[in-house]
mmCIF file of C-alpha atoms in Angstrom:
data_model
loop_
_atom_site.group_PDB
_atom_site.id
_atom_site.type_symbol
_atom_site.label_atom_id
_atom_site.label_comp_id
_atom_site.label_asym_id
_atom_site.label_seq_id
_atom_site.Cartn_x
_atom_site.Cartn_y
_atom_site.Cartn_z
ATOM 1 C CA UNK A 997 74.257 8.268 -151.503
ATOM 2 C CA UNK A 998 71.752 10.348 -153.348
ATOM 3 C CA UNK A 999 69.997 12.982 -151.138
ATOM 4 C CA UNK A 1000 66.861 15.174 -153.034
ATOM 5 C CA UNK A 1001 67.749 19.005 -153.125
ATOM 6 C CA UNK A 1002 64.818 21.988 -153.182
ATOM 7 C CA UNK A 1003 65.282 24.357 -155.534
ATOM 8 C CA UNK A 1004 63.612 27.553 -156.062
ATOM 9 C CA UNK A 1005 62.965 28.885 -159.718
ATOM 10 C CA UNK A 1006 62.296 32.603 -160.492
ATOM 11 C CA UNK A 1007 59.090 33.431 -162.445
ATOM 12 C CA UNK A 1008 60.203 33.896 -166.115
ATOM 13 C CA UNK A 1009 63.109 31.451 -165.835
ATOM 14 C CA UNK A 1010 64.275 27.755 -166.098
ATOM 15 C CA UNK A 1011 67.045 25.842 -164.780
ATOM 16 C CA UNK A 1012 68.600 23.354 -167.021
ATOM 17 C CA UNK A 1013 69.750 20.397 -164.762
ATOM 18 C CA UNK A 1014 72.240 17.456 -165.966
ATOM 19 C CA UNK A 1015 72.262 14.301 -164.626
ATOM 20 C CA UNK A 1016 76.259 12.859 -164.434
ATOM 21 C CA UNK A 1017 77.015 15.466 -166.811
ATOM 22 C CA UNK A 1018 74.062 14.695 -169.741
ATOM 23 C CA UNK A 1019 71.373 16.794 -170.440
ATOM 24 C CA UNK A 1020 68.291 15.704 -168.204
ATOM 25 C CA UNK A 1021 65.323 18.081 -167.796
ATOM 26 C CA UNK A 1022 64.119 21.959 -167.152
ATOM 27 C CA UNK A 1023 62.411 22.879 -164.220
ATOM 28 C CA UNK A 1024 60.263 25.357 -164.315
ATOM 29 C CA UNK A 1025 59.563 28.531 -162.404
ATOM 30 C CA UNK A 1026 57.770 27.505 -158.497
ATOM 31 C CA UNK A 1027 59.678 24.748 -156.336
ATOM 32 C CA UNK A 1028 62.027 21.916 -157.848
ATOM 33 C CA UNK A 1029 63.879 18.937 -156.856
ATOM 34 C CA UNK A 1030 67.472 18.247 -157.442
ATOM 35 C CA UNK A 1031 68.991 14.462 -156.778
ATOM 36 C CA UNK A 1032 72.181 15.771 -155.218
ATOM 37 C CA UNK A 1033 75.074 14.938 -156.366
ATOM 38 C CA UNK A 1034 74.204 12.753 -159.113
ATOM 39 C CA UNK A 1035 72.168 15.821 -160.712
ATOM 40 C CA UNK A 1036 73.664 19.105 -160.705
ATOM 41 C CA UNK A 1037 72.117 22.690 -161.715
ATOM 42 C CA UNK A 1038 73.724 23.146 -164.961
ATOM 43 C CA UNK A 1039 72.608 26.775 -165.714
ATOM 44 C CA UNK A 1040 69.955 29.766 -165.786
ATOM 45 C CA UNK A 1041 67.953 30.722 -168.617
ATOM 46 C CA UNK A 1042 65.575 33.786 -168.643
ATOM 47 C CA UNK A 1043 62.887 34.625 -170.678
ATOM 48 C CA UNK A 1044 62.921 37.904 -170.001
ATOM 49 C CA UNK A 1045 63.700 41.079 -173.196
ATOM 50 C CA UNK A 1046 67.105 42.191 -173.107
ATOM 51 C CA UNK A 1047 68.750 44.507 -174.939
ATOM 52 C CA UNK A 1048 72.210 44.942 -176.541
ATOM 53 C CA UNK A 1049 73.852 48.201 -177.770
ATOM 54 C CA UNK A 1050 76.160 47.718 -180.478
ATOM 55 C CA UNK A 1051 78.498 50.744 -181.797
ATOM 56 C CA UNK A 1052 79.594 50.075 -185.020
ATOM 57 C CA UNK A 1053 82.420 52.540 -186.945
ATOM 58 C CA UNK A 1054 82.220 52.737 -190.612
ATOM 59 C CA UNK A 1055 82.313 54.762 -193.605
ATOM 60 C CA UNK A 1056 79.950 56.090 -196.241
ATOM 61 C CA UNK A 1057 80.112 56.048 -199.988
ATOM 62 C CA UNK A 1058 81.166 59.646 -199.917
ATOM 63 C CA UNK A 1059 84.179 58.524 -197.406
ATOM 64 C CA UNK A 1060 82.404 59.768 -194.794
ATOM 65 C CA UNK A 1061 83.871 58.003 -191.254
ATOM 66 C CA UNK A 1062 80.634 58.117 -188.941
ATOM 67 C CA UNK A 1063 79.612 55.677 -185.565
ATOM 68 C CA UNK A 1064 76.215 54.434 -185.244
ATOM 69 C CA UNK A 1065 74.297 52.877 -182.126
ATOM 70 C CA UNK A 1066 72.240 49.541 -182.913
ATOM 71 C CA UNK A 1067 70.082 48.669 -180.342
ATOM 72 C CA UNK A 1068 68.697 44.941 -180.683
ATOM 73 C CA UNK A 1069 65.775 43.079 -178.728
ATOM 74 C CA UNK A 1070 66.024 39.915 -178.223
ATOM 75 C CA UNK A 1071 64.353 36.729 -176.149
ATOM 76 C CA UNK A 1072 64.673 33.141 -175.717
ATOM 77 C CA UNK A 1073 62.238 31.303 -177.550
ATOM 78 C CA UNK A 1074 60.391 28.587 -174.760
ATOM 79 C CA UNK A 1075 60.417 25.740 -177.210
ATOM 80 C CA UNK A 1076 64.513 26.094 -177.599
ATOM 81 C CA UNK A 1077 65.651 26.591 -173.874
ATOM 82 C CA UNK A 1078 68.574 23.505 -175.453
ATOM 83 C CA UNK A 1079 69.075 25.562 -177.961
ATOM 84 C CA UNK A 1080 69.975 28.659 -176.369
ATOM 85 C CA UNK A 1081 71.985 27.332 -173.408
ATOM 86 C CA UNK A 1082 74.026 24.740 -175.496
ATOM 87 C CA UNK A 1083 74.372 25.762 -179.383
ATOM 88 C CA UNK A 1084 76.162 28.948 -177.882
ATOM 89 C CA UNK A 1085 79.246 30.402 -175.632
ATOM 90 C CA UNK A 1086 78.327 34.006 -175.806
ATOM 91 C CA UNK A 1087 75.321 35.055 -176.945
ATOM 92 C CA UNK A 1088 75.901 38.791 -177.367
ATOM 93 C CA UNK A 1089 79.434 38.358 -179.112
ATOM 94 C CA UNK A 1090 77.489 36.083 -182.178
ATOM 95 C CA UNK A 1091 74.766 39.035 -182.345
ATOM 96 C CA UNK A 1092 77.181 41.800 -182.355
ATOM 97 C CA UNK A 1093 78.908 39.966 -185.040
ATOM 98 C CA UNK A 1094 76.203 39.690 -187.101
ATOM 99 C CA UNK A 1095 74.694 43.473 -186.662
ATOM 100 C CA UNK A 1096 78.844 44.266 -187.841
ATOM 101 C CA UNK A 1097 78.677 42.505 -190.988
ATOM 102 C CA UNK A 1098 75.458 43.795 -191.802
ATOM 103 C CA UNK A 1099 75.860 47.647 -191.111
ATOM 104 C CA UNK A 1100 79.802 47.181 -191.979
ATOM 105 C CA UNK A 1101 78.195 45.893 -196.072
ATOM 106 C CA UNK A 1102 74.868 48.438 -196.202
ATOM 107 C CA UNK A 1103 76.619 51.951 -195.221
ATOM 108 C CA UNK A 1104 79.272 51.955 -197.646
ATOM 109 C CA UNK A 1105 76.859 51.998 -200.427
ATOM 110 C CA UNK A 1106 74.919 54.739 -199.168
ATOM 111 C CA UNK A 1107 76.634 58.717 -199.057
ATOM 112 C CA UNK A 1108 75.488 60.847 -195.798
ATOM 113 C CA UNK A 1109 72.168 62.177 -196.436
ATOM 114 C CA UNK A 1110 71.202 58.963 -197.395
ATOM 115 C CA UNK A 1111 72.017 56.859 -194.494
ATOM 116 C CA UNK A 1112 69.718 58.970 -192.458
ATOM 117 C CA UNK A 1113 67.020 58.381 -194.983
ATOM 118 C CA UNK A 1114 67.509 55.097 -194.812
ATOM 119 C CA UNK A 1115 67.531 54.337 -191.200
ATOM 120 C CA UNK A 1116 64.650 52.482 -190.852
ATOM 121 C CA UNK A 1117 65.805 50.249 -193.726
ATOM 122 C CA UNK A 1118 68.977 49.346 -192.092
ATOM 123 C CA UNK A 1119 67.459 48.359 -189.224
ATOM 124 C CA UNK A 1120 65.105 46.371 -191.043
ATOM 125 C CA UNK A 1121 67.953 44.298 -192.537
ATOM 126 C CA UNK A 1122 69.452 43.994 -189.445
ATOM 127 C CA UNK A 1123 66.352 42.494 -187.958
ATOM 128 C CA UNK A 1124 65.871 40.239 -190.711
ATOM 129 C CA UNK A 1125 69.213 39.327 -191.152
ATOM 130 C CA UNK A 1126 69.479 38.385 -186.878
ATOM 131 C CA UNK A 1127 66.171 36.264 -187.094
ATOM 132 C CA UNK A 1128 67.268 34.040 -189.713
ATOM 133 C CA UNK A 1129 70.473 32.933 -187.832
ATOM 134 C CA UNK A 1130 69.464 33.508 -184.511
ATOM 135 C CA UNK A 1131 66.661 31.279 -184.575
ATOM 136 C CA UNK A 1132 68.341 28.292 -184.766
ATOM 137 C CA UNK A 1133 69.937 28.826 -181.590
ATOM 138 C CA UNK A 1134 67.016 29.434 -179.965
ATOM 139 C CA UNK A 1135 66.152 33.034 -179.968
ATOM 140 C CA UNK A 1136 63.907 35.388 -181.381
ATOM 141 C CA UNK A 1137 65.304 38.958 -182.470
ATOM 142 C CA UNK A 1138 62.045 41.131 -181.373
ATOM 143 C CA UNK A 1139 63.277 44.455 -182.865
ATOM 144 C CA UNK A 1140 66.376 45.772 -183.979
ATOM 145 C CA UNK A 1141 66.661 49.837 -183.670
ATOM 146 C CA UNK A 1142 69.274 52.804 -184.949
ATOM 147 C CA UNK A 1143 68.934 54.463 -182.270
ATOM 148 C CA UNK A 1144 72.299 57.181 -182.872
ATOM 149 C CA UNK A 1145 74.220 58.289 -186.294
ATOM 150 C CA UNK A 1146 77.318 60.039 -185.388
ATOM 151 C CA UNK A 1147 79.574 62.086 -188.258
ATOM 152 C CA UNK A 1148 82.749 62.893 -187.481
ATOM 153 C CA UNK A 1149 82.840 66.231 -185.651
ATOM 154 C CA UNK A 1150 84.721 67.977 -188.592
ATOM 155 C CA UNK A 1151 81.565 66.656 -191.001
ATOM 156 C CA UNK A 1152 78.910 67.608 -188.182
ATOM 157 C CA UNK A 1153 80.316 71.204 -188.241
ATOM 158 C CA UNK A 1154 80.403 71.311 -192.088
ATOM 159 C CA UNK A 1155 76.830 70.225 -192.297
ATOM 160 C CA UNK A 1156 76.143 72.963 -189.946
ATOM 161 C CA UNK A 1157 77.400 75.549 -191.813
ATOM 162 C CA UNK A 1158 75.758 74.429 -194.995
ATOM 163 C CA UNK A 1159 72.608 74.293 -193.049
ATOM 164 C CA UNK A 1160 73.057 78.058 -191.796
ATOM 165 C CA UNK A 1161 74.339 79.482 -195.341
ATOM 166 C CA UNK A 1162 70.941 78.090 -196.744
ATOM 167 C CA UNK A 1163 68.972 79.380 -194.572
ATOM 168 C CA UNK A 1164 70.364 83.019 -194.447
ATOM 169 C CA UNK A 1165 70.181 83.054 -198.193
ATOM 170 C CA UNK A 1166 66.494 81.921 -198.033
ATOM 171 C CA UNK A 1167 66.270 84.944 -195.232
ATOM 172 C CA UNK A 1168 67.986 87.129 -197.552
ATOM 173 C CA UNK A 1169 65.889 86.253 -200.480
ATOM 174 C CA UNK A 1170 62.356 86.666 -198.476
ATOM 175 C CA UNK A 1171 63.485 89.823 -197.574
ATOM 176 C CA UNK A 1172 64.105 91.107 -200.987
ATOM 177 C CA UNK A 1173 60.569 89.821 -201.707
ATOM 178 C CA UNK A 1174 59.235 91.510 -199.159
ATOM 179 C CA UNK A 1175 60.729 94.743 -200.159
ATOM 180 C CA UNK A 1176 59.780 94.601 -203.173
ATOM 181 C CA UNK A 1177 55.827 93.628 -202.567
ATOM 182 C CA UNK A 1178 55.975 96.901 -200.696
ATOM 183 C CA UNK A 1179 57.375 98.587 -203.449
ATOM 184 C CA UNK A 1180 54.699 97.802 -205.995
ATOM 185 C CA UNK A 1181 52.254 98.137 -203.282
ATOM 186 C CA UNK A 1182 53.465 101.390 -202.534
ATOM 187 C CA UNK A 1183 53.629 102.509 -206.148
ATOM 188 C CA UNK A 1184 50.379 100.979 -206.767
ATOM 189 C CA UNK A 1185 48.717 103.215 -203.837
ATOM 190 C CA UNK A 1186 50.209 106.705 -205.082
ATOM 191 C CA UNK A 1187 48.385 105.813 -209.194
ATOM 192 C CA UNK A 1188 45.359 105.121 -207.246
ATOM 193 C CA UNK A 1189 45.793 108.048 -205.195
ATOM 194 C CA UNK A 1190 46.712 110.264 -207.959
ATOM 195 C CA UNK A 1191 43.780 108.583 -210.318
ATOM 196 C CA UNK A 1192 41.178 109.364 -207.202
ATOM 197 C CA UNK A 1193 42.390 112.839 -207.560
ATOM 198 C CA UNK A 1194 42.093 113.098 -211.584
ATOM 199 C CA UNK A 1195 38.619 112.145 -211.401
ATOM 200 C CA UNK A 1196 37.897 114.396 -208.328
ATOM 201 C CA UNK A 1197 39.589 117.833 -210.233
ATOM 202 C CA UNK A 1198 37.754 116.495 -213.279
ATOM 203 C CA UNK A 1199 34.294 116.079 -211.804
ATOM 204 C CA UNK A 1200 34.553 119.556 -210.221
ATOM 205 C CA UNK A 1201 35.286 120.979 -213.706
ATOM 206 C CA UNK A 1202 32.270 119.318 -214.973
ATOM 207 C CA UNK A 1203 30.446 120.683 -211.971
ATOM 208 C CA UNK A 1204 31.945 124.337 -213.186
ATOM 209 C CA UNK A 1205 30.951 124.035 -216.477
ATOM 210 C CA UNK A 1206 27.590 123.205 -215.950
ATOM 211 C CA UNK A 1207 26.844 126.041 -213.491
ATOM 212 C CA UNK A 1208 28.188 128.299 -216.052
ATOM 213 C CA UNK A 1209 26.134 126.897 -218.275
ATOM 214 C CA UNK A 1210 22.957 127.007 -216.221
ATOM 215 C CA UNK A 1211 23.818 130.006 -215.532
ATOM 216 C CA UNK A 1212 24.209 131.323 -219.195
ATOM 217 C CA UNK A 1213 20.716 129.861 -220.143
ATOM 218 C CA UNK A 1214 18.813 131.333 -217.202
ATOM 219 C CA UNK A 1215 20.390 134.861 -218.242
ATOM 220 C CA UNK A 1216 18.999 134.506 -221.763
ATOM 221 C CA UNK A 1217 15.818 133.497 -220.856
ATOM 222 C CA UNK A 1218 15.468 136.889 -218.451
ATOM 223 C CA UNK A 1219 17.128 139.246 -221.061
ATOM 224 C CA UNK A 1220 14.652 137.611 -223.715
ATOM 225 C CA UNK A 1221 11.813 138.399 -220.884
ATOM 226 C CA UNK A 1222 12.553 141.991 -220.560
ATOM 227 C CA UNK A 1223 12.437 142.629 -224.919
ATOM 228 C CA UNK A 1224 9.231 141.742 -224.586
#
């Protein structure tokens, strides 16, 4: 005896219901029926964004051994709800597969410096490379992010030190520059200084000279007075 079932669906899901064990219809999110116990609820499906964190360990082409986080977006595309509940057993296992062979072939042709460079090109393959697979199993790979590069401690500390070496011999460096600007500066202050005070001694010489002069002519002209 068949008996008809209610069946609540969740706003952005479906339920995929079989009838004696075939594929039958979706039923969308509100209120559904079931014909109990000829049609069973077979599964879930959500449309909603989630996200998967993948940690992948690798090395550069400078044998560098370093972890990185991959953080990919995904969704189920509406048109292949079959798709995505029955081409696949575990969703997340087939993506983290694919984000592995994609990293684990890019990063060893790139040394250190460069992978960070290049971070928003190795997520880029890994988006591209997840939609063209992932598609035909019914999803759609909305972003794919590096969202952590991790060096080995040992490298992390090395890089630190470099870092700090170069920037106290740039300190070093500005410092000598800066002595030395006040150096010339200095040096050019005292020859102005001491050419202020040339022309000072020199223009009171002048100013000497021509009082004795003045001086000379205005005695001749009253000594030439008194003759006659």
């Amino acid at each position: 005896m068949c008996v008809p079932c209610c069946i609540c669906v969740s706003t952005s899901e479906v339920v995929v219901v079989e009838r004696l064990g075939k594929f039958d219809r979706l039923i969308p999110a509100g209120l559904g029926i079931i014909v109990c116990p000829c049609e069973q609820r077979a599964g879930l499906v959500s449309f909603r964004v989630q996200q998967l964190d993948v940690r992948v360990e690798t090395k550069t082409k400078d044998n560098v051994f370093l972890t990185t986080v991959v953080s990919v977006q995904y969704q189920v595309i509406r048109e292949k709800v079959y798709q995505a509940f029955y081409s696949l057993t575990n969703t997340q296992q087939q993506i983290t597969a694919h984000v592995y062979d994609v990293m684990r072939s890019q990063l060893p042709t790139l040394e250190l410096d460069a992978v960070f460079e290049a971070k928003e090109d190795l997520a880029l393959a890994v988006k591209n490379a997840l939609s063209e697979t992932m598609s035909d199993y019914g999803y759609q790979i909305l972003q794919a992010l590096i969202t952590d590069i991790d060096p080995d401690n040992r490298v992390k500390q090395a890089m630190n030190e470099i870092n700090s070496a170069k920037r106290l011999k740039y300190a070093v460096a500005e410092k000598a520059e800066g002595q030395k600007i006040l150096q010339v500066k200095s040096a050019e202050a005292e020859a102005e200084a001491k050419y202020l005070s040339g022309v000072g001694v020199a223009k009171q010489r002048k100013a000497i000279v021509d009082g004795l002069r003045t001086s000379i002519v205005v005695s001749g002209a009253l000594m030439g007075s008194l003759f006659f």
